[in-house]
Amino acid sequence: MASTHHVEQPVVGPGHTFVTVTDKIASIVLQKKTPLGWFFGFAISFSVLMMLLATLTWLVAKGVGIWGVNVPVGWGFDIINFVWWIGIGHAGTLISAILLLLRQQWRMSINRFAEAMTLFAVACAALYPIFHMGRPWVGAYWLFPYPNTMGLWPNFRSPLIFDVFAVGTYATVSLLFWYVGMVPDLATLRDRAQNRGAKILYGVFALGWRGSARHWNNYETAYLILAALSTPLVVSVHSVVSLDFSVGIVPGWHATIFPPYFVAGAIYAGFAMVLILAIPLRWAYGLQDFVTMRHIENMAKVMLATGLVVGYGYMMEAFTAWYSGNTYEKFLLVNRALGPYSWAYWSLILCNVVVINTLWVKSLRTNVPYLFFVSLVVSVGMWLERFVIIVMSLHRDFLPSSWGNYRGTVFDWSTFIGTLGLFATLFFLFIRFLPAISIFEMRTLLPGAQPREGKA
Amino acid sequence: MSRPAIYGLLAEFHSADAIVEAAHDVHAAGYRKLDAYTPYPIEELIEALHIGRSRVPRIVLAGGITGLLAGWGLQYWSSVIEYPLNIGGRPLNSWPAFIVPSFETTVLFSALAAVVGMLALSGLPQPYHPVFNVPGFALASQNRFFICVEATDPRFDREGTREFLKGLGAVEVTEVAH
Amino acid sequence: MSREHVPAVPDTLRRRAGGTVAPRYWKSLEELKETPAFLELLRREFPEQASVFEDPRGRREFLTLMGASLALGGLTACTKQPEERIVPYVRQPEQLVPGRPLFFASAVAHDGYARGVLVESHEGRPTKVEGNPDHPMSLGGTDVFGQAHVLGLYDPDRAKSVLFAGQERTWAQFRAAAREALGRQKPGQGAGLRILTGRVTSPALTAQIQAILAEYPAARWVSWEPADRDAARAGAVMAFGEAVEPQPRLHRADVVLSLEADFVASHPASLRLVREFTSRRKVDPEKPEMNRLYVVEGSPSLTGASADHRLALRSSEIEGFARALAAALGLGVEGGVPHPWVEPLAADLRRAGARALVLAGETQPAALHAIAHAINEALGAVGTTVTYTAAAEAQPGGERAALAELVREMTAGSVEVLLLLDVNPVYAAPADIGFAEALDKVALRIHHGLYLDETAERCHWHLPAAHPLESWSDARAADGTVSIVQPLIAPLYDGRSPHEVLAVFGARPEQKGYDIVRNHWKEKLGESGFEKRWNRALHDGIVAGTALPEKAVRVRGGEWTKAPSRAASPMPSGLEIAFRTDPAVHDGRFANLGWLQELPKPLTKLTWGNAALVSPRTAQALGGFRVEQTARGHVTEVIELRYRGRSIKAPVWILPGHPDGAVTVHLGHGRSRAGRVGSGVGFNAYAIRTNDAPWFGDALEVVPTGETTRIACTQDHWTIEQPEHVQAEARHVVRAATLAEFAADPHVIRRAGHEPEPGLSLYPEHRYEGRAWGMAIDMSACVGCNACVTACQAENNIPVVGKDQVGRGREMHWIRIDRYYQGPSESPETVHQPVLCMHCENAPCEVVCPVAATVHSEEGLNEMVYNRCVGTRYCSNNCPYKVRRFNFLLYQDWTTPTFKMMRNPEVTVRSRGVMEKCTYCVQRISRARIDAKNERREIRDGDIVTACEAACPAQAIVFGDVNDPESRVAKLKAGARNYALLTELQTRPRTSYLAALRNPNTEIPSPREEGGHG
C-alpha cells in the first residue's frame, strides 16, 4: 500500500505542522469550550444508563423470569446482545493491531477511538453473561477458577468457561494496548495543561514519560509485540464466542463454519460502529483533516469485504442444510424461510446481503450520509443474525412436542437500550477527557517528520 | 566520587534531521552518558546513540511460556487430579477442550509481560527527573528535540561541552540542575 | 402403633413452627376475624382472585397474608397422631425410625367407590399416596386424583371452623342447634328432614343413616353425584330386572368393544381395568399376540386413544350403531342404523365368542346398556369376560330423579331441615331444576364439606369436614370389597367426618368416628377374634371376604329391543353437545388443587381451565376458528354456546378425532368459590346442563363472539397441521407397528431409526461397571392417564407456576406425556410418550455447564447439583429432549406452613434461579441402598421403584439395573420393541421405549389406509 500513497488522497490534510496537529487535538480536551451538544448528548445517554441500573436491580430482585426466556428458548436478548456487543468490540483492536502490522498508516487517526470503542463495547457485552444467570450473585465468581471450600473447579469443557477466559483476556489486553498507546499523548497533555489539577492528573497517568530515545526504543518494541499478540487474540475471541453455539448439538448451532463466519461478522459490525462514531465525531470537532475521505472509504471497503464473507456464511448454512440431507438441518432451513420468525431471517438477508452490496458503487461508498445509514443498517442486521441463530434454532429443535415461541419483554428491551446508554456515556466521557486521536502518531505522518535518507 | 554541580547540559534542536546529525557527532566525539528526547519515535536517532535492541521480547517470551504452563496445568490438575468428575462421558483429560483456555492464558501473560517489561526497562514510572527543571523541556512532548549530555560523563566539561554542542547547531544549550 | 412412639419429632417441629410464631399468628387471627376483609374472605367469593391466580407471585402474597395466620391456627395440633390405634403397613419391626417413612393402608373414595392406597408418612405427616397392591381395585396403581389427595389435605383454603351465617361457632353450639331442630321434627316423624349425600358405599355410614331414618320414618335420604351412573343402573334393570354391576375381566378378553365406555379414565374399576387391559398388550416377540380394542365414542377419550380401531360417532348415533350390531349378531333388536363397521365387527366378536366383551358407557342411554348386556350374553361372555354382582353403593341408580324430587319438595316448602354431606349441588346440580332457588326455601340448611363452597355460601350452618386422610371411615370398592379408611394425622383444623356429623342426628351425638366405624364392624365381624381381624383389615387395607358375591342373571326382552322414536330421525337438528367430567378436576371438587389445575389434560394438553372441543371439520364449518400460538400461550376465539334457552361463553379448541357436528365441554370448571387457586378458572358447563340429558343433547347453537382469550397449553398446537407429525416421524420419535408387521419381522422397530455404530466418538467410551440404572417405558401399555405426572409432582416437591407462566412455556413437571397423532386429523391414531430425563451416558447438558453443576454418577445417573447451579440455562438449550426445568422466578411457596408439612423431606426444595429435572427418584435409590447395606445384601431387582413407576396402573414403566442381565429392565431393553429417542445424536440414553403396537382388524378400513400417511 505504501507504494501507492501518491495516487491516494493524503491521510493528513495539507498545511499541518507539529504545532497545529498538537493544538487541534489537544485543545479539544484542554482549551476549547465544551460544545453544548456534548452536554445534551451526555445527559441523554446518562439517563438511559440509569434506566439500565433500574432494570438490573429489578432483574436481580425478581429473577430472569421478567425476561422473555423460557423452555425451549433458554437464551434470548441476553446472549444476542452479548454476542452483538462483543462483535462490535472487534474493530478497535483489529484496526490498531492488524493494520499496524500491515503498516496501514491511515489507521493512525482512527485507532485511538476505535480502541476506546472496543473497550466500551466489551464492557457492555460483559454485563450480559453475568446478569443472564439465574443466580448472578454466585455465578459472578463461581465461573472463575479459584480455590474454594467446595473443592470444586469450573468445567473446562464448557464453552462458557472458554468465554470467561477469552473475553477476560481480550478486555485486559485491549485496555493495556489502549493505555500504552496513550502514554506519550498523556505526557503532551501534562506539558500543555494550564490548570494544575489537570496537570497532576495527566502527569500521574503519563508515568513520567520524557520521550527519551531509550523509552521510545522499548516502547516501539512493546507496542509492536502487543499488536502481534492482539492479532491472534482478536481472531480467537469471536471464534470462542461462536463455540458457545457450535459446541452445542442444537440444529442451527452445530456448525463448523461458525468461527470464521463469526469473526468476519464481528469485523463487519465493528467497522460499521466505527463509522457510526467517526462520522459525527469528525463533523462535530472539525477533524476532517485527520479522518479524511480516504479513511472513510477504506472502512467502507473493509465493510464490503467482510459483508461478503458473512453473506457467504449464510449461503453455506443453507447449502449444507440441503446437501447434508439431515432432517433437523433441513427443517431448520424451512423454518427460517417460512416459520413464525421468517420476518427476522428475511430482514437479516436484506440488511447484511442486499444493502451492503451497494457499496460497490464508488459514489455511494464516498457519500458520507449514505455510509452512515448503511452502517446503521449493518448494525441492525448483525443483531438480527444473532436473533436468527439463537432464538430460531432453539424454538423448534429436536422433539416437536417441545417446540415453543419467544418474545422479548419490556425488560429485555430496557436492558438492551440501557447498555446502549452505558456505551454512549463512556464514549462521551472519553472524547471529553482524552485525546480522541493519537497525537504522536499523527506527527510521524507530517512532512519532514522522518530524517532525510542517506544521513550518517 | 563527589556529585557534580549540575546534572548535565541540554541542547535543543528544531528538526529531526538536526538532532539525528547532532546525535551522531556527539557519540563520535566519545560522549557516552547521553540521552535524546523527541516528541515521537525516530529510528535513526536510536541507531545514532547506539542504544541497541530492546530486551522486551525476551521478557515476553518468558511470560508467554509461564502463561501456557499455568493455563494447561490448572486445567489438567483440577479436572484430572484434584476433582475428577465424569462429565458427559468425556475423559478426564479432555485435552482438545483445554487448548482454548491455555491459548488465552498464554496471550494474557505475554501481554502483561510486554507492558511491565517495557516500563521496567524504561525506568518508568518516574515522577521526577532533572530535565523537567528546564523550562523549555515541556516542548519535548510537542515539537522540540533535545540532546542531554550528563555531567557524570568522563569527557564532560561544563564550558567545553557547551561550546561543542553549540557547534552542532543547537538552537540553545541550557544547564540542567539536579 | 400407639401415639407414644410418635410425638418426639413432631413436638420439636411444632415448637419450631408454633413456639415463637404461633402466638403472634393467633393474635392476628383474632384481630383479623373482626375485620370486614376477613369476613369477606370467609363469606363472599373474591372476584379479584380471578386475576390474581394468574400470577403465582400475587397468589403467594395472598397466601402469606391469610394462609399463614389461618393455617398455623391448626398447626399447633396438626402433627399429633390420632389417639386411636392405627396400624402401619410394614413387615419390619413396627416402630417409627425418625427419617424413615411409614406406610399405612387406607382408602380414598372416588365418586363413592373406594380405591386402596398406601399413604407414606414422615414423622406423622402424610406426604405421598401410593396404590395398595393388595386392593382389588388398585393393584398398586393410582390415578391423578388419588395422588392429589395429599395436596387436598394441606390446602390452606380448606374450611377451618364451624360457621353460622359466617360467624364462628363451636361444634357444641351446632349440636345444640341441631338437636333442637330435630326435636321439632320428632312429632312429624321427620317429615321435614332430608339428608343429601354423595354416592355412599360406606357400610358404617349407610347404617347410621338407616338408623336415623328408622327413628324418623318420614325423613328421606337422597344420594346424588354430578357424574351419575343412572343409565347403567337403569340399563341393568331393563335387561335383568335388577340394578346389578357388571364386573369386566378384561385380561380374559381377546376382543373388546367399548361403546363410549371410557374404562381407562372414568370407571369405578378403571385402575384394575387398565392393568387387565394392558396386560394383554405387552407383546413379547416370542409369542406375538395381543387383544384388540374397538371404541365407538362421541368425544375423544383415553380409551379411544388406546383403541386399535376408533370410530368417532356423535353420542346420539351410538345407540343406532349398537342396535345394528346386535341385529347383526342375531339378536332381535330393532332400530339399527347401518354402518360399514357393523359386519366385520360382528364377525370379529363372533369369532372371539366367550372371549369377547362389549362395554357400554355411563354417558349412554339405558337401552344401550341393555343391548350390551344382551350381546355379551349372546356371545357367551358372561362368566368369562364379565360377571355380575350387586351394586356397591347403598342407593343404586335413580340419583337424578331423586334430586329432582328433592328440589320439588324444597320448592313446595315441605323441607324444613336439609343436611348436605360433602356435596355441592348449588354449583353442580343441573341448571334446569333450579336447586339454588329451591334451597333458599329450606328453613334450616346445614352444609358439611371441605371448603366454603357455593353451597356453603347459601347455607346457615357450615361444618368443616375432616379430610379422608384425617378421619376414620370405611368404603366399598366397585366389586364390593370394603376398606377401612384410617386417619394418618389428627385433623389440621376443626374438621369432623360425616360419621361424626350424622352422629349428632343419632342416638349418641358425641360419638367419635373411630368408635362408630369400629363398633359397626364389631357387629359385622362378631366379637370372637375381632381384634385380630380388625388389625388385619387395617394392616392389609381390605376387609377380607367382603367382595360382593356373583349373581346369576338372565337377559329378558322388553321395550328396549324396540326401535326408539328418536332413532327415526338419524340426523338431529343443529349441533350436538357432549358433557364430560374434567380429566383433571373431575366434577369440580378438585378445582382448588394446583397440581390438578396445572396438569396437562390428556389429548388436549390444556391446563388451567376447559374449552369447547370441536373437530377440525366442524371448526371449518363454523367459520374456521383461529388458534394462534404466541410466546404467552395460545390465543383462541371465544364462542357462545346456546343450549335449551341457556348460554355460556367458552374458548374454542380444535381436537383431532372429535366427531363432526358435535361440541364437547368438560364439567368442573368456572367455580365461583373453589378457593384462591380454583375460583374463576375456565367456564362452568353445569350452567347449561339439564337433568333429562346429562351427558349429551342436540339443538346446540354456536355463536362466534369475536372475542379472543388466552389458553395455557403445554404441547404445541401443531397436531392438526402437517408439520408436527411429519417431523415426529421423520425424527423416529414415535415408532409404531401393527402386530402383523411385528410378527412378520421383529426388527421392523429397530430398523425404523438410525442406530449409530458404536465407537463413532473421538473420545474413548466410558465404561460403567457395577450398577447402571436405566428405565424402559412401554408405549403399547401407556394409556396416557397422567398418574405418573402427578405422582412425580408429589414425590419431588415440584411447584405449581400458574396459568401465565405455563402459557410462557415455564411449567415445571419433571415428567411430561407427549401426545403424537398419526394419520388424518379426522380419525388419527394417538400415541402417548412419557418423557423424562433420559440420563444420557454422553449427556449433552453436562458438557456445557460451566460450573459442573450437572455431572454423572458412578451408576450413570445424570445428577443435578442445585447448590452449584448458577442458572445459565445452557444445559436446557443443549438438551435435545427438553426435559430440564428452570426456576425463572420464585415458584416454590416458602411461606404457607401447611405446604411446608406436605413436602417430601427427602427431596431438596428448589429456589429461584436454579435448573432442575428428573433424578430417577435418587432418594428412593439411596433408601434402597441403605436398606440393602443394613441387611448385608445386594440391591434386588424391584427394590427401587420410582414414583412414576409406582403410580402407573398399566405398569408401563420399569426401572432397574441395566447391567444385571436378569433384571426386568435389562430383559425389556433386550427385546425387539426396544428403541431410544434420537439415537443418532450419540447421547446413549438410559431411558428407552418399547414401540407402540396395534392390532388392527384387516377387514376394517383403518385411518392409515383411509388417508394420511402411516
CSV table of C-alpha atoms in Angstrom, one decimal, chain C residues 632-824:
chain,number,residue,atom,x,y,z
C,632,ARG,CA,-47.5,-16.2,26.2
C,633,GLY,CA,-49.8,-19.1,25.4
C,634,HIS,CA,-52.4,-19.9,22.8
C,635,VAL,CA,-54.8,-17.2,21.8
C,636,THR,CA,-58.1,-18.7,20.7
C,637,GLU,CA,-61.6,-17.4,19.9
C,638,VAL,CA,-64.4,-17.3,22.3
C,639,ILE,CA,-67.8,-18.8,21.2
C,640,GLU,CA,-71.2,-18.6,22.8
C,641,LEU,CA,-72.9,-22.0,23.4
C,642,ARG,CA,-76.7,-21.6,23.3
C,643,TYR,CA,-78.4,-24.7,24.5
C,644,ARG,CA,-82.0,-25.1,25.6
C,645,GLY,CA,-82.5,-21.5,26.5
C,646,ARG,CA,-79.3,-21.0,28.4
C,647,SER,CA,-75.9,-20.0,27.2
C,648,ILE,CA,-72.3,-19.8,28.2
C,649,LYS,CA,-69.1,-18.5,26.7
C,650,ALA,CA,-66.3,-20.8,26.1
C,651,PRO,CA,-62.9,-20.7,24.3
C,652,VAL,CA,-62.9,-23.0,21.3
C,653,TRP,CA,-60.2,-25.7,20.9
C,654,ILE,CA,-59.8,-27.9,17.9
C,655,LEU,CA,-59.4,-31.5,18.8
C,656,PRO,CA,-58.5,-34.1,16.1
C,657,GLY,CA,-60.6,-37.2,16.2
C,658,HIS,CA,-63.6,-35.4,17.6
C,659,PRO,CA,-66.8,-36.4,15.8
C,660,ASP,CA,-68.1,-33.8,13.4
C,661,GLY,CA,-71.2,-31.8,14.3
C,662,ALA,CA,-70.6,-32.0,18.0
C,663,VAL,CA,-69.0,-30.0,20.8
C,664,THR,CA,-67.6,-31.4,24.0
C,665,VAL,CA,-67.4,-29.4,27.2
C,666,HIS,CA,-65.8,-30.5,30.4
C,667,LEU,CA,-67.6,-30.0,33.7
C,668,GLY,CA,-65.9,-29.0,36.9
C,669,HIS,CA,-64.6,-25.5,36.0
C,670,GLY,CA,-65.9,-22.0,36.4
C,671,ARG,CA,-66.1,-22.4,40.2
C,672,SER,CA,-67.0,-19.2,41.9
C,673,ARG,CA,-66.0,-20.3,45.4
C,674,ALA,CA,-63.4,-23.0,44.9
C,675,GLY,CA,-60.7,-21.1,46.7
C,676,ARG,CA,-57.8,-18.9,45.8
C,677,VAL,CA,-56.5,-21.4,43.2
C,678,GLY,CA,-59.6,-22.7,41.6
C,679,SER,CA,-62.1,-19.8,41.6
C,680,GLY,CA,-62.8,-18.3,38.2
C,681,VAL,CA,-60.7,-20.8,36.2
C,682,GLY,CA,-62.4,-21.8,33.0
C,683,PHE,CA,-66.2,-21.7,32.4
C,684,ASN,CA,-69.0,-23.5,34.2
C,685,ALA,CA,-70.6,-26.1,31.9
C,686,TYR,CA,-73.1,-27.1,34.5
C,687,ALA,CA,-74.8,-23.8,33.7
C,688,ILE,CA,-76.4,-25.3,30.6
C,689,ARG,CA,-76.6,-28.9,31.6
C,690,THR,CA,-80.1,-30.2,32.1
C,691,ASN,CA,-81.4,-33.1,34.2
C,692,ASP,CA,-83.0,-35.0,31.4
C,693,ALA,CA,-79.9,-35.0,29.1
C,694,PRO,CA,-76.9,-35.1,31.5
C,695,TRP,CA,-74.3,-36.4,29.0
C,696,PHE,CA,-75.4,-35.2,25.6
C,697,GLY,CA,-78.1,-33.4,23.8
C,698,ASP,CA,-79.0,-31.9,20.4
C,699,ALA,CA,-80.1,-28.5,19.1
C,700,LEU,CA,-76.9,-26.7,20.3
C,701,GLU,CA,-76.3,-23.3,18.8
C,702,VAL,CA,-72.7,-22.0,18.4
C,703,VAL,CA,-72.4,-18.2,18.0
C,704,PRO,CA,-69.0,-16.6,17.5
C,705,THR,CA,-68.4,-13.7,19.8
C,706,GLY,CA,-65.4,-12.1,18.1
C,707,GLU,CA,-63.6,-12.1,21.5
C,708,THR,CA,-60.4,-14.0,22.0
C,709,THR,CA,-58.8,-15.4,25.1
C,710,ARG,CA,-55.5,-16.9,26.2
C,711,ILE,CA,-55.2,-20.6,26.9
C,712,ALA,CA,-52.3,-22.3,28.5
C,713,CYS,CA,-51.4,-25.5,26.5
C,714,THR,CA,-48.2,-27.4,27.2
C,715,GLN,CA,-47.9,-29.1,23.9
C,716,ASP,CA,-47.8,-27.2,20.7
C,717,HIS,CA,-50.9,-26.9,18.6
C,718,TRP,CA,-49.2,-28.3,15.5
C,719,THR,CA,-51.0,-31.6,15.6
C,720,ILE,CA,-53.7,-30.5,13.1
C,721,GLU,CA,-51.2,-29.0,10.8
C,722,GLN,CA,-48.8,-31.4,9.0
C,723,PRO,CA,-45.5,-30.2,10.4
C,724,GLU,CA,-45.5,-31.8,13.8
C,725,HIS,CA,-46.3,-35.4,13.0
C,726,VAL,CA,-44.4,-35.3,9.7
C,727,GLN,CA,-41.5,-34.1,11.8
C,728,ALA,CA,-42.1,-36.5,14.6
C,729,GLU,CA,-42.0,-39.4,12.1
C,730,ALA,CA,-39.0,-38.1,10.2
C,731,ARG,CA,-37.3,-38.0,13.5
C,732,HIS,CA,-38.3,-41.5,14.5
C,733,VAL,CA,-39.6,-40.1,17.8
C,734,VAL,CA,-42.6,-42.4,17.8
C,735,ARG,CA,-42.1,-45.9,16.5
C,736,ALA,CA,-45.2,-48.0,16.0
C,737,ALA,CA,-46.2,-51.0,14.0
C,738,THR,CA,-49.1,-53.3,13.7
C,739,LEU,CA,-49.0,-56.7,15.4
C,740,ALA,CA,-48.9,-58.4,11.9
C,741,GLU,CA,-45.9,-56.3,10.8
C,742,PHE,CA,-44.1,-57.0,14.0
C,743,ALA,CA,-44.8,-60.7,14.0
C,744,ALA,CA,-43.6,-60.9,10.4
C,745,ASP,CA,-40.3,-59.1,11.2
C,746,PRO,CA,-39.5,-58.2,14.9
C,747,HIS,CA,-36.7,-55.9,13.6
C,748,VAL,CA,-39.1,-53.5,12.0
C,749,ILE,CA,-38.9,-51.3,15.0
C,750,ARG,CA,-35.1,-51.1,15.3
C,751,ARG,CA,-34.8,-50.5,11.6
C,752,ALA,CA,-37.1,-47.5,11.8
C,753,GLY,CA,-34.3,-45.3,13.0
C,754,HIS,CA,-30.6,-44.8,12.5
C,755,GLU,CA,-28.7,-46.7,15.1
C,756,PRO,CA,-25.2,-45.3,15.1
C,757,GLU,CA,-22.5,-48.0,15.2
C,758,PRO,CA,-20.5,-47.8,18.4
C,759,GLY,CA,-17.1,-46.1,18.5
C,760,LEU,CA,-18.1,-43.2,16.4
C,761,SER,CA,-16.9,-40.8,19.1
C,762,LEU,CA,-13.5,-39.2,19.1
C,763,TYR,CA,-13.2,-39.9,22.7
C,764,PRO,CA,-12.8,-43.4,24.3
C,765,GLU,CA,-16.1,-44.8,25.5
C,766,HIS,CA,-16.8,-44.5,29.2
C,767,ARG,CA,-17.4,-47.9,30.9
C,768,TYR,CA,-20.0,-48.3,33.6
C,769,GLU,CA,-19.0,-51.2,35.9
C,770,GLY,CA,-21.3,-52.2,38.7
C,771,ARG,CA,-24.8,-50.9,38.8
C,772,ALA,CA,-26.2,-48.9,35.9
C,773,TRP,CA,-29.7,-47.5,36.4
C,774,GLY,CA,-32.0,-47.4,33.5
C,775,MET,CA,-35.7,-47.3,32.6
C,776,ALA,CA,-37.9,-48.8,29.9
C,777,ILE,CA,-41.3,-47.4,29.1
C,778,ASP,CA,-43.8,-49.5,27.2
C,779,MET,CA,-45.8,-47.3,24.8
C,780,SER,CA,-48.1,-50.1,24.0
C,781,ALA,CA,-49.1,-50.2,27.6
C,782,CYS,CA,-49.1,-46.5,28.4
C,783,VAL,CA,-52.7,-45.1,28.3
C,784,GLY,CA,-51.7,-41.5,29.0
C,785,CYS,CA,-53.6,-41.2,32.3
C,786,ASN,CA,-51.1,-38.7,33.8
C,787,ALA,CA,-50.8,-40.6,37.1
C,788,CYS,CA,-47.1,-40.5,36.8
C,789,VAL,CA,-47.0,-36.8,36.3
C,790,THR,CA,-48.9,-36.1,39.5
C,791,ALA,CA,-47.0,-38.8,41.4
C,792,CYS,CA,-43.7,-37.2,40.4
C,793,GLN,CA,-45.0,-33.7,41.4
C,794,ALA,CA,-45.9,-35.1,44.8
C,795,GLU,CA,-42.8,-37.1,45.3
C,796,ASN,CA,-40.3,-34.4,44.2
C,797,ASN,CA,-41.8,-31.2,45.7
C,798,ILE,CA,-42.5,-29.8,42.2
C,799,PRO,CA,-44.0,-26.3,42.4
C,800,VAL,CA,-47.1,-25.0,40.7
C,801,VAL,CA,-46.4,-22.0,38.5
C,802,GLY,CA,-49.8,-20.7,37.4
C,803,LYS,CA,-51.5,-20.2,34.1
C,804,ASP,CA,-49.5,-17.2,33.0
C,805,GLN,CA,-46.2,-19.0,33.5
C,806,VAL,CA,-47.4,-22.2,31.8
C,807,GLY,CA,-48.5,-20.0,28.9
C,808,ARG,CA,-44.9,-18.8,28.7
C,809,GLY,CA,-43.7,-22.3,28.5
C,810,ARG,CA,-42.3,-22.5,32.0
C,811,GLU,CA,-44.2,-25.4,33.5
C,812,MET,CA,-42.1,-27.4,35.9
C,813,HIS,CA,-43.2,-31.1,35.5
C,814,TRP,CA,-40.2,-33.4,35.5
C,815,ILE,CA,-42.1,-36.0,33.5
C,816,ARG,CA,-44.5,-35.0,30.7
C,817,ILE,CA,-46.6,-37.1,28.4
C,818,ASP,CA,-46.1,-36.2,24.8
C,819,ARG,CA,-49.0,-36.9,22.6
C,820,TYR,CA,-48.5,-37.6,19.0
C,821,TYR,CA,-51.1,-38.2,16.3
C,822,GLN,CA,-50.7,-40.3,13.2
C,823,GLY,CA,-52.9,-40.3,10.2
C,824,PRO,CA,-55.6,-37.9,9.2
